[in-house]
Short mmCIF file of C-alpha atoms in Angstrom, two decimals:
data_model
loop_
_atom_site.label_atom_id
_atom_site.label_comp_id
_atom_site.label_asym_id
_atom_site.label_seq_id
_atom_site.Cartn_x
_atom_site.Cartn_y
_atom_site.Cartn_z
CA UNK A 1156 71.32 133.47 158.54
CA UNK A 1157 74.06 131.86 156.71
CA UNK A 1158 73.88 127.95 156.00
CA UNK A 1159 75.53 125.22 157.54
CA UNK A 1160 78.01 122.78 155.85
CA UNK A 1161 77.96 119.20 157.36
CA UNK A 1162 80.20 116.17 155.35
CA UNK A 1163 79.80 112.77 156.03
CA UNK A 1164 83.40 110.64 155.67
CA UNK A 1165 84.18 106.98 155.98
CA UNK A 1166 85.90 104.23 154.03
CA UNK A 1167 84.13 102.46 151.49
CA UNK A 1168 81.11 100.32 152.61
CA UNK A 1169 81.13 102.12 156.28
CA UNK A 1170 77.45 103.70 154.87
CA UNK A 1171 77.89 107.09 154.06
CA UNK A 1172 75.17 107.16 151.26
CA UNK A 1173 72.77 105.72 153.19
CA UNK A 1174 72.78 108.07 156.78
CA UNK A 1175 73.26 110.80 154.11
CA UNK A 1176 69.80 109.93 152.96
CA UNK A 1177 68.23 109.64 156.35
CA UNK A 1178 69.86 112.66 157.58
CA UNK A 1179 68.85 114.64 154.80
CA UNK A 1180 64.90 112.91 154.95
CA UNK A 1181 65.13 113.85 158.97
CA UNK A 1182 66.16 117.07 158.91
CA UNK A 1183 63.68 118.09 156.08
CA UNK A 1184 60.68 116.80 157.82
CA UNK A 1185 62.18 118.60 160.21
CA UNK A 1186 61.68 122.20 158.66
CA UNK A 1187 64.87 122.39 157.69
CA UNK A 1188 65.70 123.92 154.05
CA UNK A 1189 68.47 120.92 152.55
CA UNK A 1190 70.30 120.45 150.10
CA UNK A 1191 71.54 116.67 149.39
CA UNK A 1192 74.66 116.40 147.20
CA UNK A 1193 77.94 113.86 147.10
CA UNK A 1194 81.58 114.15 145.95
CA UNK A 1195 82.72 113.81 143.21
CA UNK A 1196 80.33 115.07 141.77
CA UNK A 1197 76.70 117.60 141.49
CA UNK A 1198 77.15 119.40 138.78
CA UNK A 1199 77.91 117.97 135.06
CA UNK A 1200 81.21 118.58 134.91
CA UNK A 1201 81.69 116.55 138.29
CA UNK A 1202 79.22 113.90 137.14
CA UNK A 1203 81.67 113.72 134.08
CA UNK A 1204 84.79 113.50 136.12
CA UNK A 1205 83.11 110.75 138.94
CA UNK A 1206 82.82 108.60 135.71
CA UNK A 1207 86.21 109.18 135.00
CA UNK A 1208 88.12 109.04 137.75
CA UNK A 1209 86.00 106.00 139.56
CA UNK A 1210 85.71 103.68 136.11
CA UNK A 1211 87.28 100.83 135.82
CA UNK A 1212 88.23 101.96 132.74
CA UNK A 1213 90.52 104.73 133.44
CA UNK A 1214 93.09 102.09 134.12
CA UNK A 1215 96.86 103.25 135.71
CA UNK A 1216 97.54 106.68 136.42
CA UNK A 1217 99.32 109.14 138.92
CA UNK A 1218 98.58 110.00 141.93
CA UNK A 1219 98.43 113.82 140.78
CA UNK A 1220 96.14 113.23 138.05
CA UNK A 1221 93.85 111.61 140.48
CA UNK A 1222 93.75 114.61 142.77
CA UNK A 1223 93.75 116.99 139.92
CA UNK A 1224 90.80 115.27 138.59
CA UNK A 1225 88.98 115.20 142.45
CA UNK A 1226 89.71 118.85 143.04
CA UNK A 1227 88.23 120.31 139.46
CA UNK A 1228 85.01 118.59 140.35
CA UNK A 1229 85.04 120.22 143.72
CA UNK A 1230 85.85 123.24 142.78
CA UNK A 1231 82.53 123.84 140.45
CA UNK A 1232 80.52 121.71 143.18
CA UNK A 1233 81.94 124.31 145.28
CA UNK A 1234 81.66 127.57 143.07
CA UNK A 1235 78.07 125.99 141.23
CA UNK A 1236 76.17 124.33 144.07
CA UNK A 1237 77.59 124.72 147.84
CA UNK A 1238 78.18 128.52 148.16
CA UNK A 1239 75.02 129.55 146.83
CA UNK A 1240 73.09 126.96 148.71
CA UNK A 1241 74.96 127.77 152.34
CA UNK A 1242 74.01 131.93 151.29
CA UNK A 1243 70.66 131.00 150.49
CA UNK A 1244 70.92 129.52 154.15
CA UNK A 1245 70.32 126.05 153.75
CA UNK A 1246 71.65 123.11 155.72
CA UNK A 1247 74.17 120.98 152.95
CA UNK A 1248 74.98 117.58 153.49
CA UNK A 1249 77.64 116.48 151.61
CA UNK A 1250 78.82 112.91 150.95
CA UNK A 1251 82.25 113.72 150.95
CA UNK A 1252 84.26 116.77 151.03
CA UNK A 1253 87.96 117.65 151.13
CA UNK A 1254 88.64 115.20 154.24
CA UNK A 1255 88.41 112.62 151.62
CA UNK A 1256 91.23 114.30 149.66
CA UNK A 1257 93.64 113.86 152.94
CA UNK A 1258 92.53 110.51 153.10
CA UNK A 1259 92.74 109.00 149.73
CA UNK A 1260 95.48 111.09 148.08
CA UNK A 1261 97.71 111.03 151.43
CA UNK A 1262 96.98 108.02 152.92
CA UNK A 1263 96.09 105.99 149.96
CA UNK A 1264 98.38 107.30 147.64
CA UNK A 1265 101.29 109.19 149.82
CA UNK A 1266 100.72 112.30 148.39
CA UNK A 1267 102.38 115.28 150.84
CA UNK A 1268 99.49 116.10 153.09
CA UNK A 1269 100.78 120.15 153.06
CA UNK A 1270 100.42 119.60 149.56
CA UNK A 1271 96.48 118.73 149.24
CA UNK A 1272 95.63 121.16 151.98
CA UNK A 1273 97.02 123.88 149.62
CA UNK A 1274 95.80 122.60 146.57
CA UNK A 1275 91.69 121.71 148.66
CA UNK A 1276 91.95 125.01 149.68
CA UNK A 1277 92.57 126.50 146.59
CA UNK A 1278 89.82 124.39 144.88
CA UNK A 1279 87.42 125.03 148.18
CA UNK A 1280 88.47 129.36 147.95
CA UNK A 1281 88.79 128.40 151.72
CA UNK A 1282 85.28 126.99 152.52
CA UNK A 1283 85.38 124.16 155.37
CA UNK A 1284 82.63 122.10 156.51
CA UNK A 1285 80.70 123.31 159.78
CA UNK A 1286 80.64 119.55 161.04
CA UNK A 1287 82.22 116.56 159.79
CA UNK A 1288 80.72 113.10 160.19
CA UNK A 1289 83.54 110.21 160.26
CA UNK A 1290 81.80 107.06 160.10
CA UNK A 1291 84.27 104.02 161.18
CA UNK A 1292 84.06 100.56 160.37
CA UNK A 1293 86.54 97.80 160.84
CA UNK A 1294 87.86 96.98 157.10
CA UNK A 1295 86.60 93.55 157.13
CA UNK A 1296 83.01 94.47 157.76
CA UNK A 1297 83.60 97.24 155.16
CA UNK A 1298 84.53 94.53 152.54
CA UNK A 1299 81.30 92.40 153.59
CA UNK A 1300 79.08 95.18 152.98
CA UNK A 1301 80.61 95.82 149.58
CA UNK A 1302 79.99 92.47 148.12
CA UNK A 1303 76.85 92.29 150.01
CA UNK A 1304 75.30 94.90 147.74
CA UNK A 1305 75.71 92.87 144.73
CA UNK A 1306 77.06 96.03 142.46
CA UNK A 1307 80.15 95.94 140.53
CA UNK A 1308 83.07 97.33 142.80
CA UNK A 1309 84.68 101.02 141.50
CA UNK A 1310 88.15 101.81 140.78
CA UNK A 1311 88.59 102.32 144.32
CA UNK A 1312 87.03 99.71 145.56
CA UNK A 1313 89.16 97.56 144.43
CA UNK A 1314 91.95 98.29 145.48
CA UNK A 1315 91.96 96.11 148.62
CA UNK A 1316 91.96 95.47 152.39
CA UNK A 1317 95.30 97.15 152.99
CA UNK A 1318 94.66 100.14 150.79
CA UNK A 1319 91.25 100.57 152.72
CA UNK A 1320 92.78 99.78 155.91
CA UNK A 1321 95.91 102.70 155.79
CA UNK A 1322 92.32 104.68 154.75
CA UNK A 1323 90.78 103.82 158.08
CA UNK A 1324 93.96 105.01 159.85
CA UNK A 1325 94.05 107.48 158.23
CA UNK A 1326 90.54 108.54 159.19
CA UNK A 1327 90.86 107.71 163.04
CA UNK A 1328 94.14 110.10 162.62
CA UNK A 1329 91.93 112.66 161.03
CA UNK A 1330 89.31 112.59 163.74
CA UNK A 1331 91.95 112.87 166.67
CA UNK A 1332 93.16 116.19 165.43
CA UNK A 1333 90.34 118.23 165.64
CA UNK A 1334 87.55 116.78 167.62
CA UNK A 1335 85.48 119.69 167.66
CA UNK A 1336 84.89 119.95 164.10
CA UNK A 1337 84.94 115.85 163.29
CA UNK A 1338 82.62 113.36 165.12
CA UNK A 1339 83.59 109.57 164.78
CA UNK A 1340 80.72 107.25 164.80
CA UNK A 1341 80.65 103.92 165.44
CA UNK A 1342 79.45 102.47 162.14
CA UNK A 1343 78.64 98.90 162.96
CA UNK A 1344 75.12 97.50 163.30
CA UNK A 1345 71.83 97.78 161.64
CA UNK A 1346 71.46 101.71 159.69
CA UNK A 1347 68.68 102.33 162.44
CA UNK A 1348 71.30 102.28 165.31
CA UNK A 1349 73.93 103.96 163.18
CA UNK A 1350 71.71 106.37 162.45
CA UNK A 1351 70.23 107.49 165.97
CA UNK A 1352 74.32 108.45 166.72
CA UNK A 1353 74.13 110.23 163.82
CA UNK A 1354 71.31 112.04 164.31
CA UNK A 1355 71.62 112.91 168.61
CA UNK A 1356 74.93 115.22 167.28
CA UNK A 1357 73.72 116.76 164.44
CA UNK A 1358 70.52 117.51 166.47
CA UNK A 1359 72.99 118.90 169.10
CA UNK A 1360 75.05 120.44 166.38
CA UNK A 1361 71.99 122.73 164.87
CA UNK A 1362 70.19 123.02 167.97
CA UNK A 1363 73.82 124.89 169.67
CA UNK A 1364 74.46 126.41 166.53
CA UNK A 1365 77.74 125.74 167.07
CA UNK A 1366 80.71 127.81 166.02
CA UNK A 1367 83.49 125.29 165.48
CA UNK A 1368 86.08 127.81 164.29
CA UNK A 1369 88.28 127.93 160.52
CA UNK A 1370 91.28 126.52 161.78
CA UNK A 1371 92.26 122.38 162.35
CA UNK A 1372 93.74 121.93 166.03
CA UNK A 1373 96.84 121.03 164.25
CA UNK A 1374 98.59 119.88 160.88
CA UNK A 1375 97.29 116.69 159.56
CA UNK A 1376 100.72 114.19 160.01
CA UNK A 1377 98.73 111.46 160.65
CA UNK A 1378 101.91 108.94 162.58
CA UNK A 1379 99.72 105.59 161.87
CA UNK A 1380 98.39 105.51 158.41
#
């Protein structure tokens, strides 16, 4: 049996890493073979590119250069880690994937969505998630959480509230475009309460072994981001 690719998306501070960890532990305890990974990263090359693209030392760069760094990491990640795991029948949990590119480089940086879709398809070899959880959180709360974490902001987290708001609107638009594959989850409240929502969605998906299809319901042209 082929595996499933489940991705977790959302703006910085929405709790993706926390929810991915909780979900991974839960599914492993439930008897699933799970591979938990993240982007950018997941491979030696990806980890090096992550340091470059998120590090404050990178300085100003073009939107195209930023895009190519992310896609190089993804191409290696898919070929070396994700596809082999899916072929072995694992449930792959990925903290960020292609939807991050559409939102961050599209809504955030203003690159053409058609170009982004084509470039991403080349990097992934056409691989698409079976299920995507989008954690939605107001920008003010996301920034509060980031500040409370006590760690230094990375290059994207330091972009500010206006940038985060464009990203949030982009994710909301994505969720409207494809309500079967992408499921919007309210990320306010304690992590345990958010996880209860996430767990219910994933349990239903795995129980029904839903075939979500390979195509978007329509082109991603969010008017509001």
